[in-house]
PDB file of C-alpha atoms in Angstrom:
ATOM      1  CA  MET A1102      -1.576  12.133   5.421  1.00 50.00           C
ATOM      2  CA  LEU A1103      -2.288   9.506   2.784  1.00 53.00           C
ATOM      3  CA  ARG A1104      -2.895   7.014   5.571  1.00 50.00           C
ATOM      4  CA  THR A1105      -6.078   8.983   6.346  1.00 44.00           C
ATOM      5  CA  ALA A1106      -7.304   8.457   2.819  1.00 45.00           C
ATOM      6  CA  THR A1107      -6.370   4.794   2.875  1.00 44.00           C
ATOM      7  CA  THR A1108      -8.077   4.192   6.187  1.00 42.00           C
ATOM      8  CA  ALA A1109     -11.256   5.780   4.874  1.00 39.00           C
ATOM      9  CA  LEU A1110     -11.144   3.604   1.770  1.00 39.00           C
ATOM     10  CA  LEU A1111     -10.620   0.486   3.846  1.00 36.00           C
ATOM     11  CA  GLY A1112     -13.497   1.450   6.088  1.00 33.00           C
ATOM     12  CA  ALA A1113     -11.256   0.894   9.111  1.00 28.00           C
ATOM     13  CA  GLY A1114     -10.962   2.880  12.317  1.00 26.00           C
ATOM     14  CA  ALA A1115      -7.794   4.254  13.856  1.00 25.00           C
ATOM     15  CA  VAL A1116      -5.282   1.638  14.981  1.00 25.00           C
ATOM     16  CA  THR A1117      -3.565   2.078  18.324  1.00 23.00           C
ATOM     17  CA  LEU A1118       0.189   1.583  18.001  1.00 25.00           C
ATOM     18  CA  VAL A1119       0.938  -1.151  20.506  1.00 26.00           C
ATOM     19  CA  LEU A1120       3.924  -3.506  20.336  1.00 26.00           C
ATOM     20  CA  THR A1121       3.514  -6.962  21.810  1.00 26.00           C
ATOM     21  CA  GLY A1122       7.248  -7.536  21.630  1.00 30.00           C
ATOM     22  CA  CYS A1123      10.217  -5.564  20.330  1.00 34.00           C
ATOM     23  CA  GLY A1124      13.962  -5.391  20.176  1.00 35.00           C
ATOM     24  CA  ALA A1125      16.429  -2.973  18.621  1.00 37.00           C
ATOM     25  CA  ASP A1126      20.114  -2.286  18.327  1.00 40.00           C
ATOM     26  CA  GLU A1127      21.314  -0.110  21.186  1.00 35.00           C
ATOM     27  CA  GLY A1128      21.542   3.486  20.072  1.00 32.00           C
ATOM     28  CA  ALA A1129      19.208   3.139  17.071  1.00 45.00           C
ATOM     29  CA  ASP A1130      17.024   6.228  16.569  1.00 59.00           C
ATOM     30  CA  VAL A1131      13.949   4.092  15.911  1.00 69.00           C
ATOM     31  CA  VAL A1132      13.259   1.527  18.604  1.00 67.00           C
ATOM     32  CA  ASP A1133       9.677   0.458  17.884  1.00 79.00           C
ATOM     33  CA  LEU A1134       7.032   0.458  15.184  1.00 81.00           C
ATOM     34  CA  ALA A1135       5.278   3.519  16.589  1.00 79.00           C
ATOM     35  CA  ALA A1136       8.450   5.586  16.207  1.00 84.00           C
ATOM     36  CA  LEU A1137       9.094   4.222  12.709  1.00 90.00           C
ATOM     37  CA  SER A1138       5.547   4.929  11.539  1.00 88.00           C
ATOM     38  CA  LEU A1139       5.620   8.485  12.901  1.00 89.00           C
ATOM     39  CA  ARG A1140       9.056   9.175  11.432  1.00 91.00           C
ATOM     40  CA  MET A1141       7.999   8.003   7.954  1.00 92.00           C
ATOM     41  CA  ASP A1142       4.684   9.845   8.175  1.00 90.00           C
ATOM     42  CA  GLU A1143       6.385  13.164   8.903  1.00 91.00           C
ATOM     43  CA  ALA A1144       8.967  12.669   6.138  1.00 93.00           C
ATOM     44  CA  GLN A1145       6.315  11.669   3.582  1.00 92.00           C
ATOM     45  CA  ALA A1146       4.233  14.744   4.404  1.00 90.00           C
ATOM     46  CA  GLU A1147       7.235  17.029   3.981  1.00 93.00           C
ATOM     47  CA  GLN A1148       8.007  15.649   0.500  1.00 94.00           C
ATOM     48  CA  GLY A1149       4.381  15.602  -0.637  1.00 91.00           C
ATOM     49  CA  SER A1150       4.638  13.153  -3.541  1.00 94.00           C
ATOM     50  CA  VAL A1151       6.181   9.829  -4.582  1.00 94.00           C
ATOM     51  CA  HIS A1152       6.236   7.183  -7.316  1.00 95.00           C
ATOM     52  CA  VAL A1153       5.417   3.638  -6.162  1.00 94.00           C
ATOM     53  CA  GLU A1154       6.000   0.255  -7.833  1.00 93.00           C
ATOM     54  CA  THR A1155       5.044  -3.217  -6.569  1.00 91.00           C
ATOM     55  CA  THR A1156       5.971  -6.674  -7.860  1.00 91.00           C
ATOM     56  CA  PHE A1157       5.322 -10.227  -6.641  1.00 90.00           C
ATOM     57  CA  ALA A1158       7.553 -13.299  -6.365  1.00 93.00           C
ATOM     58  CA  GLY A1159       7.738 -16.690  -4.652  1.00 92.00           C
ATOM     59  CA  GLU A1160       6.183 -20.117  -5.175  1.00 91.00           C
ATOM     60  CA  LEU A1161       2.621 -18.921  -4.612  1.00 86.00           C
ATOM     61  CA  ALA A1162       3.073 -15.990  -6.997  1.00 85.00           C
ATOM     62  CA  GLU A1163       4.409 -18.337  -9.676  1.00 88.00           C
ATOM     63  CA  ARG A1164       1.569 -20.819  -9.223  1.00 87.00           C
ATOM     64  CA  THR A1165      -1.151 -18.181  -9.414  1.00 81.00           C
ATOM     65  CA  GLY A1166       0.406 -16.082 -12.189  1.00 81.00           C
ATOM     66  CA  MET A1167       1.099 -13.136  -9.908  1.00 81.00           C
ATOM     67  CA  THR A1168       4.697 -12.936 -11.129  1.00 82.00           C
ATOM     68  CA  GLU A1169       3.192 -11.469 -14.314  1.00 78.00           C
ATOM     69  CA  SER A1170       1.413  -8.829 -12.243  1.00 81.00           C
ATOM     70  CA  ALA A1171       2.736  -5.400 -11.334  1.00 85.00           C
ATOM     71  CA  GLN A1172       1.373  -2.234  -9.796  1.00 88.00           C
ATOM     72  CA  SER A1173       2.625   1.306 -10.198  1.00 92.00           C
ATOM     73  CA  GLY A1174       1.389   4.769  -9.441  1.00 92.00           C
ATOM     74  CA  ASP A1175       2.052   8.368  -8.513  1.00 95.00           C
ATOM     75  CA  VAL A1176       0.858   9.624  -5.141  1.00 92.00           C
ATOM     76  CA  ILE A1177       0.185  13.099  -3.749  1.00 92.00           C
ATOM     77  CA  VAL A1178       0.353  12.999   0.055  1.00 87.00           C
ATOM     78  CA  GLY A1179      -2.271  15.245   1.638  1.00 81.00           C
ATOM     79  CA  GLU A1180      -3.667  15.820   5.110  1.00 75.00           C
ATOM     80  CA  GLY A1181      -6.771  13.767   4.414  1.00 76.00           C
ATOM     81  CA  LEU A1182      -8.928  12.115   1.794  1.00 75.00           C
ATOM     82  CA  GLU A1183      -9.967  15.324   0.051  1.00 81.00           C
ATOM     83  CA  ASP A1184      -6.443  16.609  -0.614  1.00 84.00           C
ATOM     84  CA  SER A1185      -4.672  13.285  -1.165  1.00 87.00           C
ATOM     85  CA  ALA A1186      -4.529  11.866  -4.677  1.00 91.00           C
ATOM     86  CA  PHE A1187      -3.099   9.035  -6.699  1.00 92.00           C
ATOM     87  CA  ALA A1188      -3.125   7.574 -10.197  1.00 94.00           C
ATOM     88  CA  MET A1189      -2.343   3.873 -10.209  1.00 90.00           C
ATOM     89  CA  SER A1190      -2.175   1.005 -12.677  1.00 90.00           C
ATOM     90  CA  ILE A1191      -2.785  -2.594 -11.603  1.00 83.00           C
ATOM     91  CA  GLY A1192      -1.725  -5.238 -14.122  1.00 79.00           C
ATOM     92  CA  ALA A1193      -2.874  -8.820 -13.573  1.00 68.00           C
ATOM     93  CA  VAL A1194      -2.941 -11.813 -15.941  1.00 61.00           C
ATOM     94  CA  GLY A1195      -3.168  -9.775 -19.117  1.00 67.00           C
ATOM     95  CA  THR A1196      -5.635  -7.211 -17.746  1.00 73.00           C
ATOM     96  CA  GLU A1197      -4.746  -3.694 -16.656  1.00 79.00           C
ATOM     97  CA  LEU A1198      -6.917  -1.698 -14.270  1.00 82.00           C
ATOM     98  CA  GLU A1199      -6.485   2.055 -13.876  1.00 90.00           C
ATOM     99  CA  MET A1200      -7.605   3.862 -10.727  1.00 91.00           C
ATOM    100  CA  ILE A1201      -7.526   7.544  -9.783  1.00 93.00           C
ATOM    101  CA  LEU A1202      -8.220   9.179  -6.423  1.00 92.00           C
ATOM    102  CA  LEU A1203      -8.912  12.893  -6.645  1.00 93.00           C
ATOM    103  CA  GLU A1204     -10.806  15.242  -4.311  1.00 92.00           C
ATOM    104  CA  GLY A1205     -12.307  12.338  -2.390  1.00 88.00           C
ATOM    105  CA  THR A1206     -13.636  10.518  -5.458  1.00 92.00           C
ATOM    106  CA  VAL A1207     -12.238   7.248  -6.810  1.00 91.00           C
ATOM    107  CA  TYR A1208     -12.396   6.751 -10.578  1.00 93.00           C
ATOM    108  CA  VAL A1209     -12.063   3.183 -11.902  1.00 89.00           C
ATOM    109  CA  ASP A1210     -11.426   2.393 -15.566  1.00 90.00           C
ATOM    110  CA  MET A1211     -13.941  -0.382 -16.265  1.00 83.00           C
ATOM    111  CA  SER A1212     -13.537  -0.459 -20.052  1.00 82.00           C
ATOM    112  CA  ALA A1213     -11.583  -3.738 -20.145  1.00 71.00           C
ATOM    113  CA  LEU A1214     -13.707  -5.476 -17.508  1.00 67.00           C
ATOM    114  CA  SER A1215     -16.988  -4.409 -19.114  1.00 65.00           C
ATOM    115  CA  GLY A1216     -16.019  -5.211 -22.688  1.00 67.00           C
ATOM    116  CA  GLY A1217     -16.206  -1.521 -23.581  1.00 67.00           C
ATOM    117  CA  GLU A1218     -19.785  -1.057 -22.356  1.00 71.00           C
ATOM    118  CA  VAL A1219     -18.690   1.176 -19.474  1.00 78.00           C
ATOM    119  CA  ASP A1220     -15.726   3.545 -19.475  1.00 89.00           C
ATOM    120  CA  TRP A1221     -14.834   5.172 -16.126  1.00 93.00           C
ATOM    121  CA  VAL A1222     -16.920   4.721 -12.962  1.00 91.00           C
ATOM    122  CA  ALA A1223     -16.901   7.364 -10.201  1.00 94.00           C
ATOM    123  CA  MET A1224     -17.200   6.005  -6.657  1.00 90.00           C
ATOM    124  CA  SER A1225     -17.169   7.419  -3.146  1.00 87.00           C
ATOM    125  CA  ALA A1226     -14.748   5.980  -0.591  1.00 78.00           C
ATOM    126  CA  ASP A1227     -17.607   4.120   1.101  1.00 80.00           C
ATOM    127  CA  GLU A1228     -18.728   2.574  -2.181  1.00 85.00           C
ATOM    128  CA  VAL A1229     -15.215   1.329  -2.928  1.00 80.00           C
ATOM    129  CA  ALA A1230     -14.857  -0.169   0.547  1.00 74.00           C
ATOM    130  CA  GLN A1231     -18.215  -1.953   0.342  1.00 79.00           C
ATOM    131  CA  ASP A1232     -17.915  -3.368  -3.188  1.00 79.00           C
ATOM    132  CA  PRO A1233     -16.344  -6.880  -3.073  1.00 73.00           C
ATOM    133  CA  THR A1234     -15.107  -6.437  -6.645  1.00 69.00           C
ATOM    134  CA  PHE A1235     -12.479  -3.990  -5.395  1.00 67.00           C
ATOM    135  CA  ALA A1236     -11.511  -5.753  -2.161  1.00 56.00           C
ATOM    136  CA  GLY A1237      -8.155  -6.778  -3.636  1.00 57.00           C
ATOM    137  CA  THR A1238      -7.298  -3.217  -4.600  1.00 58.00           C
ATOM    138  CA  MET A1239      -7.493  -1.945  -1.035  1.00 54.00           C
ATOM    139  CA  ASP A1240      -4.199  -3.578  -0.070  1.00 55.00           C
ATOM    140  CA  SER A1241      -2.643  -2.022  -3.175  1.00 58.00           C
ATOM    141  CA  MET A1242      -3.726   1.414  -1.995  1.00 62.00           C
ATOM    142  CA  LEU A1243      -2.392   0.724   1.484  1.00 58.00           C
ATOM    143  CA  ALA A1244       0.999  -0.312   0.075  1.00 63.00           C
ATOM    144  CA  MET A1245       1.312   3.173  -1.446  1.00 74.00           C
ATOM    145  CA  ASP A1246       1.545   4.615   2.087  1.00 83.00           C
ATOM    146  CA  PRO A1247       4.334   2.841   4.030  1.00 86.00           C
ATOM    147  CA  ALA A1248       3.659   4.849   7.187  1.00 86.00           C
ATOM    148  CA  GLY A1249       0.015   3.833   7.046  1.00 81.00           C
ATOM    149  CA  GLN A1250       1.016   0.255   6.252  1.00 82.00           C
ATOM    150  CA  ALA A1251       3.201   0.176   9.358  1.00 84.00           C
ATOM    151  CA  GLU A1252       0.306   1.552  11.399  1.00 80.00           C
ATOM    152  CA  MET A1253      -2.025  -1.158  10.136  1.00 79.00           C
ATOM    153  CA  MET A1254       0.567  -3.812  11.061  1.00 83.00           C
ATOM    154  CA  ALA A1255       1.069  -2.557  14.601  1.00 79.00           C
ATOM    155  CA  ASP A1256      -1.239  -4.900  16.475  1.00 80.00           C
ATOM    156  CA  ALA A1257       0.175  -7.933  14.640  1.00 85.00           C
ATOM    157  CA  VAL A1258       3.860  -7.339  15.488  1.00 88.00           C
ATOM    158  CA  THR A1259       5.495 -10.060  17.597  1.00 90.00           C
ATOM    159  CA  ALA A1260       9.119  -8.920  17.095  1.00 92.00           C
ATOM    160  CA  PHE A1261      10.761  -5.707  15.874  1.00 92.00           C
ATOM    161  CA  ALA A1262      14.461  -5.002  15.326  1.00 91.00           C
ATOM    162  CA  HIS A1263      16.842  -2.538  13.728  1.00 91.00           C
ATOM    163  CA  GLY A1264      18.999  -4.656  11.418  1.00 89.00           C
ATOM    164  CA  GLY A1265      21.746  -2.145  10.661  1.00 91.00           C
ATOM    165  CA  THR A1266      22.335  -0.175   7.466  1.00 94.00           C
ATOM    166  CA  GLU A1267      22.940  -0.893   3.787  1.00 96.00           C
ATOM    167  CA  GLU A1268      23.205   0.973   0.489  1.00 96.00           C
ATOM    168  CA  LEU A1269      20.135   1.322  -1.727  1.00 95.00           C
ATOM    169  CA  ASP A1270      19.888   3.507  -4.831  1.00 91.00           C
ATOM    170  CA  GLY A1271      23.029   5.350  -3.774  1.00 93.00           C
ATOM    171  CA  ARG A1272      21.706   6.177  -0.307  1.00 94.00           C
ATOM    172  CA  THR A1273      22.373   4.712   3.106  1.00 95.00           C
ATOM    173  CA  VAL A1274      19.223   3.204   4.574  1.00 96.00           C
ATOM    174  CA  ASP A1275      18.328   1.711   7.931  1.00 94.00           C
ATOM    175  CA  VAL A1276      16.779  -1.739   7.729  1.00 95.00           C
ATOM    176  CA  TYR A1277      13.923  -2.490  10.139  1.00 94.00           C
ATOM    177  CA  THR A1278      12.675  -6.069  10.312  1.00 94.00           C
ATOM    178  CA  MET A1279       9.534  -7.286  11.988  1.00 92.00           C
ATOM    179  CA  THR A1280       7.714 -10.571  12.456  1.00 92.00           C
ATOM    180  CA  LEU A1281       3.921 -10.505  12.405  1.00 89.00           C
ATOM    181  CA  ASP A1282       1.099 -12.813  13.349  1.00 87.00           C
ATOM    182  CA  PRO A1283      -1.173 -12.812  10.237  1.00 81.00           C
ATOM    183  CA  THR A1284      -4.244 -13.791  12.254  1.00 79.00           C
ATOM    184  CA  ARG A1285      -3.946 -10.463  14.079  1.00 78.00           C
ATOM    185  CA  LEU A1286      -3.681  -8.329  10.979  1.00 72.00           C
ATOM    186  CA  GLU A1287      -6.625  -6.054  10.290  1.00 54.00           C
ATOM    187  CA  ALA A1288      -5.795  -6.314   6.569  1.00 48.00           C
ATOM    188  CA  ALA A1289      -3.319  -8.995   5.486  1.00 41.00           C
ATOM    189  CA  ALA A1290      -0.914  -7.512   2.944  1.00 45.00           C
ATOM    190  CA  GLY A1291      -1.260  -9.102  -0.458  1.00 43.00           C
ATOM    191  CA  ALA A1292      -3.867 -11.703   0.541  1.00 46.00           C
ATOM    192  CA  ALA A1293      -7.619 -12.068   0.740  1.00 48.00           C
ATOM    193  CA  PRO A1294      -9.057 -12.198   4.287  1.00 51.00           C
ATOM    194  CA  ALA A1295     -10.189 -15.800   3.707  1.00 49.00           C
ATOM    195  CA  ALA A1296      -6.538 -16.847   3.317  1.00 56.00           C
ATOM    196  CA  VAL A1297      -5.370 -15.447   6.670  1.00 61.00           C
ATOM    197  CA  ASP A1298      -6.039 -18.677   8.581  1.00 64.00           C
ATOM    198  CA  GLN A1299      -3.775 -20.561   6.154  1.00 70.00           C
ATOM    199  CA  MET A1300      -0.798 -18.239   6.769  1.00 74.00           C
ATOM    200  CA  ASP A1301       2.261 -18.957   8.848  1.00 73.00           C
ATOM    201  CA  ASP A1302       4.257 -16.137  10.437  1.00 74.00           C
ATOM    202  CA  MET A1303       4.721 -13.134   8.196  1.00 87.00           C
ATOM    203  CA  THR A1304       7.784 -10.890   7.978  1.00 92.00           C
ATOM    204  CA  ALA A1305       8.229  -7.317   6.759  1.00 93.00           C
ATOM    205  CA  GLU A1306      11.332  -5.257   6.045  1.00 95.00           C
ATOM    206  CA  PHE A1307      11.319  -1.464   5.816  1.00 95.00           C
ATOM    207  CA  ARG A1308      14.337   0.316   4.293  1.00 97.00           C
ATOM    208  CA  VAL A1309      14.304   3.944   5.389  1.00 96.00           C
ATOM    209  CA  THR A1310      16.714   6.837   4.781  1.00 95.00           C
ATOM    210  CA  GLU A1311      18.290   8.755   7.659  1.00 91.00           C
ATOM    211  CA  ASP A1312      15.708  11.522   7.153  1.00 92.00           C
ATOM    212  CA  GLY A1313      12.797   9.082   7.393  1.00 94.00           C
ATOM    213  CA  LEU A1314      11.893   8.442   3.756  1.00 95.00           C
ATOM    214  CA  PRO A1315      10.971   4.821   2.972  1.00 95.00           C
ATOM    215  CA  LEU A1316      12.670   3.520  -0.189  1.00 97.00           C
ATOM    216  CA  ALA A1317      11.497  -0.096  -0.043  1.00 96.00           C
ATOM    217  CA  VAL A1318       9.080  -2.325   1.842  1.00 94.00           C
ATOM    218  CA  ASP A1319       9.188  -6.107   1.399  1.00 94.00           C
ATOM    219  CA  THR A1320       6.662  -8.477   2.951  1.00 91.00           C
ATOM    220  CA  THR A1321       6.949 -12.268   2.933  1.00 92.00           C
ATOM    221  CA  VAL A1322       4.262 -14.706   3.939  1.00 87.00           C
ATOM    222  CA  GLU A1323       3.803 -18.457   3.580  1.00 87.00           C
ATOM    223  CA  ILE A1324       0.312 -19.578   2.596  1.00 83.00           C
ATOM    224  CA  ASP A1325      -0.494 -23.281   2.618  1.00 81.00           C
ATOM    225  CA  GLY A1326       3.215 -24.054   2.406  1.00 84.00           C
ATOM    226  CA  GLN A1327       3.970 -21.677  -0.479  1.00 87.00           C
ATOM    227  CA  GLU A1328       5.794 -18.366  -0.180  1.00 91.00           C
ATOM    228  CA  LEU A1329       4.517 -15.018  -1.456  1.00 89.00           C
ATOM    229  CA  VAL A1330       6.906 -12.058  -1.545  1.00 93.00           C
ATOM    230  CA  THR A1331       5.533  -8.549  -2.164  1.00 91.00           C
ATOM    231  CA  ALA A1332       8.201  -5.960  -2.986  1.00 94.00           C
ATOM    232  CA  THR A1333       7.320  -2.256  -3.087  1.00 93.00           C
ATOM    233  CA  THR A1334       9.757   0.510  -3.997  1.00 95.00           C
ATOM    234  CA  PHE A1335       9.422   4.280  -3.558  1.00 96.00           C
ATOM    235  CA  SER A1336      11.221   6.818  -5.733  1.00 96.00           C
ATOM    236  CA  GLY A1337      10.948  10.411  -6.921  1.00 96.00           C
ATOM    237  CA  TRP A1338      10.075  11.767  -3.501  1.00 96.00           C
ATOM    238  CA  GLY A1339       9.017  15.417  -3.798  1.00 95.00           C
ATOM    239  CA  GLU A1340       9.016  15.496  -7.596  1.00 96.00           C
ATOM    240  CA  PRO A1341       6.120  17.309  -9.327  1.00 95.00           C
ATOM    241  CA  VAL A1342       3.046  15.130  -9.817  1.00 93.00           C
ATOM    242  CA  GLU A1343      -0.083  16.115 -11.752  1.00 93.00           C
ATOM    243  CA  ILE A1344      -3.207  13.978 -11.425  1.00 95.00           C
ATOM    244  CA  GLU A1345      -6.381  14.747 -13.391  1.00 95.00           C
ATOM    245  CA  ALA A1346      -9.871  13.268 -13.366  1.00 95.00           C
ATOM    246  CA  PRO A1347     -11.119  11.494 -16.511  1.00 94.00           C
ATOM    247  CA  PRO A1348     -13.229  13.604 -18.917  1.00 93.00           C
ATOM    248  CA  ALA A1349     -16.714  14.062 -17.474  1.00 92.00           C
ATOM    249  CA  ASP A1350     -18.410  12.645 -20.567  1.00 91.00           C
ATOM    250  CA  ARG A1351     -16.575   9.337 -20.037  1.00 91.00           C
ATOM    251  CA  VAL A1352     -17.596   8.933 -16.386  1.00 94.00           C
ATOM    252  CA  THR A1353     -20.604   7.019 -15.038  1.00 90.00           C
ATOM    253  CA  ASP A1354     -21.711   7.418 -11.430  1.00 91.00           C
ATOM    254  CA  TYR A1355     -21.498   4.184  -9.437  1.00 88.00           C
ATOM    255  CA  GLY A1356     -25.010   4.595  -8.048  1.00 84.00           C
ATOM    256  CA  GLU A1357     -26.401   4.994 -11.578  1.00 82.00           C
ATOM    257  CA  LEU A1358     -24.491   1.940 -12.773  1.00 78.00           C
ATOM    258  CA  MET A1359     -25.812  -0.237  -9.929  1.00 78.00           C
ATOM    259  CA  GLY A1360     -29.343   0.946 -10.595  1.00 65.00           C
TER     260      GLY A1360
END
């Protein structure tokens, strides 16, 4: 699934799904994070595609200008890196970065960052994971795969509960709430690794349809006394998505660029 592609990009190994503490309403179909992750993974694979949007709020987002940032993209969910794909736009403080994953290659639009000297750069998954310039984009890629995001959170969970149901976009969704220990996260959602030690407890809410499709994931974390809320929504499950590579004459190989 897309989680395979994301894990490769992050340069991380498989994460064992282990709960350090959990609780759930009696009779709920999903009673732990392992079950939730698997349920979403199977539903995502069946649909095959989705549109994703992410926004930021809270005191920390306001102070750093992140409230002006937004991320959006279309995702094709495949069995692995080679047959997964996405086209995403990351807007931050007046700058917009375009990224495409197709057939195992990541294309990054560097025209704005390079002042027009370089157009698109083609990178392997390893090159993306190892380049510190793109460290902040890895969490954005992970957020596009809620099942994979849940998997990455597994070892950090200190409490898990089914919080009942509510209506979202005309559908009934189950709400799953978890508390996490940020120091035990392999990749802290929405924050640089250096900031992890400054975090207090982190919470995440997954809103999932009865057939396992995630419609929203919200994470909240307090960093140095200021709150950061990351809200991601998922829509258009199963709708046709077409993702194309940039024209070859506008693409520079990463190895050639780095000399």
